[in-house]
XYZ file of C-alpha atoms in Angstrom:
332
model
C -42.753 7.309 -25.818
C -43.137 6.474 -22.204
C -46.111 8.615 -20.348
C -44.789 10.687 -17.261
C -46.050 8.997 -13.715
C -48.812 10.268 -12.788
C -49.029 11.202 -8.658
C -52.029 9.777 -7.326
C -53.240 10.744 -2.997
C -54.968 8.358 -1.314
C -56.046 9.550 1.862
C -57.169 6.273 4.690
C -54.373 4.596 2.543
C -53.783 1.965 5.748
C -57.659 0.844 6.047
C -59.528 -1.413 4.253
C -60.869 0.682 1.515
C -57.518 1.972 1.361
C -55.711 -2.216 1.328
C -58.382 -3.109 -1.534
C -57.492 0.293 -3.903
C -53.576 0.352 -3.810
C -53.360 -2.139 -5.554
C -55.831 -1.300 -8.176
C -54.259 1.994 -9.210
C -50.679 0.107 -9.435
C -51.920 -1.856 -11.791
C -53.753 0.731 -13.891
C -57.327 -0.351 -13.626
C -57.953 3.552 -12.282
C -55.533 5.203 -15.265
C -54.706 2.752 -17.184
C -52.205 -0.131 -18.161
C -50.390 1.915 -19.563
C -49.976 5.096 -17.511
C -47.735 4.610 -14.469
C -47.498 6.074 -11.494
C -46.690 7.340 -7.781
C -48.475 6.889 -5.030
C -48.962 9.559 -2.435
C -50.487 7.301 0.981
C -52.208 9.172 3.488
C -53.244 8.339 7.453
C -53.130 9.206 10.785
C -50.393 9.028 13.526
C -51.701 6.304 15.032
C -52.142 4.091 11.486
C -48.075 4.904 10.541
C -47.143 1.692 11.363
C -49.427 -0.408 9.378
C -49.211 1.900 6.265
C -45.653 0.953 6.144
C -46.702 -2.305 6.353
C -48.743 -1.476 3.099
C -45.966 0.245 1.679
C -44.214 -3.420 2.952
C -46.965 -4.956 0.379
C -45.990 -2.338 -2.258
C -43.059 -2.577 -2.808
C -42.958 -6.690 -2.648
C -45.881 -7.144 -5.284
C -42.746 -4.837 -7.738
C -46.005 -3.648 -9.498
C -44.490 -2.444 -13.297
C -46.478 1.047 -13.268
C -45.690 1.803 -9.597
C -42.989 4.004 -10.460
C -42.310 5.364 -6.490
C -44.732 5.709 -3.018
C -44.179 8.387 -0.876
C -46.327 6.564 2.914
C -47.147 9.525 5.183
C -48.579 11.177 8.335
C -47.837 14.521 7.575
C -50.747 16.075 4.539
C -48.696 19.159 3.069
C -45.918 16.008 1.699
C -49.002 13.951 0.695
C -50.740 16.462 -0.849
C -47.523 18.180 -2.594
C -47.782 17.967 -6.840
C -50.586 14.894 -6.768
C -53.348 14.711 -9.700
C -55.562 13.199 -8.662
C -56.669 12.765 -5.054
C -59.059 9.755 -3.399
C -60.341 10.741 -0.089
C -61.114 7.881 1.471
C -59.361 8.630 5.184
C -62.680 10.309 7.259
C -64.338 9.242 10.355
C -66.757 6.812 10.414
C -69.837 7.219 12.594
C -69.951 5.302 15.624
C -72.920 4.254 18.456
C -74.391 6.741 20.065
C -73.015 9.543 17.924
C -75.254 12.382 16.468
C -75.571 13.039 12.986
C -73.996 16.534 14.363
C -70.504 14.917 15.477
C -70.047 12.975 12.897
C -70.110 16.018 10.638
C -68.564 18.366 13.314
C -65.087 15.970 13.008
C -65.306 15.439 9.580
C -65.661 19.246 8.806
C -62.282 19.629 10.643
C -60.841 16.994 8.714
C -61.489 17.674 4.962
C -61.530 22.187 5.752
C -57.677 21.029 6.421
C -56.461 18.695 3.774
C -58.840 21.280 1.027
C -55.887 23.899 2.459
C -52.800 21.434 2.076
C -54.601 20.216 -1.617
C -55.311 23.916 -2.267
C -51.314 25.302 -1.565
C -49.441 22.071 -2.897
C -51.609 19.355 -5.145
C -50.846 19.880 -9.700
C -52.451 22.242 -10.348
C -55.879 20.615 -12.488
C -55.935 17.859 -9.991
C -59.421 15.637 -9.988
C -60.638 15.409 -6.233
C -62.754 12.126 -5.311
C -64.126 12.196 -2.018
C -64.866 8.134 -0.599
C -65.287 8.657 2.715
C -68.770 9.243 3.947
C -71.113 11.751 4.115
C -69.467 11.949 0.444
C -71.459 14.233 -1.152
C -71.191 16.990 2.286
C -67.611 15.830 2.878
C -66.895 16.957 -0.627
C -68.605 20.304 -0.285
C -66.578 21.529 2.433
C -63.394 20.471 0.846
C -64.570 22.610 -2.270
C -65.733 25.511 0.074
C -62.145 25.126 1.168
C -59.599 24.943 -1.901
C -61.716 27.557 -3.861
C -58.878 27.795 -6.358
C -59.409 24.318 -6.765
C -62.621 24.598 -9.824
C -65.506 23.135 -8.706
C -65.611 20.771 -12.137
C -62.499 19.226 -10.333
C -64.272 18.391 -6.853
C -66.580 15.255 -7.010
C -68.062 12.571 -4.486
C -68.507 8.718 -5.126
C -72.149 7.325 -6.670
C -70.088 5.346 -8.789
C -70.547 2.372 -6.055
C -74.106 2.948 -6.357
C -74.465 2.936 -9.754
C -72.747 -0.627 -10.268
C -74.967 -2.404 -7.326
C -77.690 -1.196 -9.883
C -76.328 -2.512 -12.561
C -75.405 -5.828 -10.669
C -79.461 -6.299 -9.571
C -80.893 -6.044 -12.867
C -78.015 -8.575 -14.243
C -78.696 -10.523 -11.953
C -82.102 -10.108 -12.220
C -82.093 -10.693 -15.508
C -79.600 -12.929 -16.201
C -77.789 -10.893 -18.353
C -74.062 -9.992 -18.311
C -73.236 -6.873 -15.886
C -71.797 -6.072 -19.094
C -75.138 -5.315 -21.382
C -76.948 -2.730 -18.889
C -76.502 0.579 -19.014
C -77.527 4.130 -18.724
C -78.564 3.575 -14.755
C -78.452 6.720 -12.702
C -78.184 7.359 -9.481
C -79.914 10.744 -8.425
C -78.639 12.394 -5.112
C -77.419 11.655 -2.155
C -74.731 8.741 -1.506
C -77.305 7.701 1.227
C -80.574 5.661 2.341
C -82.377 8.295 -0.407
C -80.628 7.487 -2.693
C -82.747 7.112 -6.537
C -81.902 4.708 -8.407
C -83.579 4.891 -11.597
C -83.738 2.622 -14.496
C -85.990 4.515 -16.457
C -83.252 5.260 -19.132
C -81.378 1.731 -18.269
C -80.908 -0.428 -21.562
C -79.604 -4.423 -21.884
C -78.636 -5.539 -24.979
C -80.020 -8.363 -26.719
C -79.024 -9.519 -30.057
C -82.095 -7.681 -31.833
C -80.301 -4.441 -29.794
C -80.936 -2.830 -27.293
C -84.565 -2.717 -25.266
C -85.002 -0.979 -22.006
C -84.735 -2.620 -19.292
C -88.719 -1.513 -17.429
C -89.813 -3.903 -20.425
C -87.756 -6.407 -19.939
C -87.721 -6.472 -16.231
C -91.785 -5.841 -16.934
C -92.571 -5.919 -13.066
C -92.663 -1.768 -11.785
C -93.819 -3.144 -8.272
C -90.536 -5.052 -8.172
C -88.585 -2.734 -9.857
C -90.623 1.012 -7.977
C -90.787 -1.369 -4.246
C -87.415 -3.980 -3.833
C -84.415 -2.686 -6.342
C -84.739 0.457 -4.956
C -84.676 -0.386 -1.079
C -82.036 -2.903 -2.070
C -79.611 -0.499 -3.875
C -80.195 2.219 -1.406
C -79.247 -0.676 1.510
C -77.202 -2.819 0.346
C -73.974 -1.021 2.203
C -75.630 -1.733 5.712
C -76.442 -5.757 3.858
C -72.837 -6.065 3.421
C -71.706 -4.916 6.934
C -74.532 -7.235 7.867
C -73.098 -10.442 6.562
C -69.170 -9.278 6.921
C -69.144 -7.853 9.703
C -67.005 -5.045 7.604
C -68.151 -2.511 5.456
C -68.379 -2.095 1.558
C -64.136 -2.259 0.705
C -63.759 -4.393 -2.769
C -66.410 -2.861 -3.970
C -65.714 0.258 -3.067
C -62.527 0.619 -4.110
C -63.447 -1.247 -7.404
C -66.137 1.745 -7.984
C -63.607 4.792 -7.215
C -60.692 3.226 -10.436
C -64.016 3.558 -12.278
C -65.214 6.801 -11.492
C -61.688 8.431 -12.168
C -61.172 6.391 -15.237
C -63.966 7.057 -16.532
C -63.924 11.242 -16.344
C -59.987 11.060 -17.296
C -59.793 8.547 -19.862
C -63.525 9.137 -20.701
C -67.202 7.306 -21.197
C -68.242 5.119 -24.627
C -69.669 6.192 -26.856
C -73.856 6.752 -25.837
C -72.618 5.807 -22.332
C -73.740 7.275 -19.646
C -72.055 6.787 -14.925
C -72.960 8.624 -12.585
C -70.778 11.392 -10.261
C -71.286 12.727 -8.022
C -70.980 17.003 -9.189
C -71.829 20.393 -8.137
C -74.940 21.694 -9.294
C -75.891 23.698 -11.718
C -79.384 23.814 -11.654
C -80.098 20.525 -13.949
C -83.431 18.597 -13.410
C -84.250 20.887 -10.526
C -81.619 20.124 -8.519
C -80.711 23.573 -6.099
C -77.561 24.726 -7.093
C -75.026 24.691 -4.633
C -75.042 21.074 -3.836
C -73.176 18.073 -4.553
C -76.084 15.899 -6.040
C -75.441 12.654 -7.666
C -76.212 12.865 -11.770
C -76.486 11.328 -14.475
C -72.961 12.374 -16.870
C -71.153 11.874 -19.713
C -66.886 12.489 -19.814
C -65.363 13.291 -22.400
C -61.082 15.538 -22.810
C -61.129 14.688 -19.155
C -64.383 16.686 -18.150
C -67.635 15.122 -17.188
C -71.345 17.001 -18.605
C -74.148 16.763 -17.056
C -76.508 14.813 -19.196
C -79.877 16.783 -20.867
C -83.032 16.694 -21.345
C -83.952 13.458 -19.908
C -88.105 12.765 -18.957
C -88.427 12.940 -15.225
C -91.475 11.008 -14.195
C -93.462 11.625 -11.188
C -92.192 9.381 -9.253
C -89.000 10.267 -10.362
C -89.399 13.806 -9.210
C -90.199 12.900 -5.919
C -87.496 10.800 -4.792
C -85.284 13.679 -6.713
C -86.545 15.870 -4.327
C -86.185 14.393 -1.245
C -82.670 13.257 -0.953
C -81.912 17.385 -2.614
C -83.586 18.191 0.656
C -81.740 15.788 2.029
C -78.473 17.472 0.910
C -79.401 20.681 1.466
C -80.440 19.759 5.604
C -76.811 18.113 5.965
C -75.317 20.877 3.436
C -77.255 23.108 6.661
C -75.365 21.195 9.339
C -71.782 21.149 7.977
C -71.919 24.985 7.539
C -74.038 25.136 11.410
C -70.324 22.904 12.186
C -68.337 26.166 11.148
C -69.502 28.942 13.218
């Protein structure tokens, strides 16, 4: 029997990431090749014409799984009945802007969208925040949509996770699909901590630890970390535009694993509401290693943490605590 369509909201849908993301969703990359979808695309009034152009292209592509398209500048219409919300729209930091100015703009955007989601989305709607500062935007959304379970509000660190997998696969000259269980701890910012201490590579003689195979702690504790942390900036320098296709692809990975489950023995990185695990202050949206099953994520417990990792994990938690305080000051 054919499945009922799922309604997927993409905000900022006329932008770069949105333009890369909506065809992936319509092709079944996010929710599976047998899951029909109805796309809800939201953008701001100045982008209405461009948004309509994206809708025209979706019609022209004749995606078999795409059962409808809502393209609107009205937040209530966009949020009505959605099962999955991918929040790509936000206010980008412009040259000369203070962090507080950017935070203030995003707080007002996410406050309004939280209220619309809470009032109009489907029960148990899953929310993924992509727009930066992603962790803190997600926290604001959670605060202003109290009836959406805190477990259902997440932010994207899968892009950083995938970047880390890519760096390891290139260094070892192995398939990226043979590398697993890297971890991104903390904030989706340059303080994030890409951790390979639990990562393995599949080989003909079984799974081997990444640290053992690379056998270069100086690289793993230095250049590898900074490359992953600063990859977004490197792409902007090369393309003169920010990461779009990789961000869109990672958003699909995040939702797909959350909804359909992670493979046995594999964990992924998601920005989720901290419960105090690993000594991370509760009440932050912080990236942890998680497994997913039955539409629910669970933080992987009991991983040994060395002193080097502890310092990095605490530093990124400190930044998130400062961002949280800054965001709350914008509400006063």
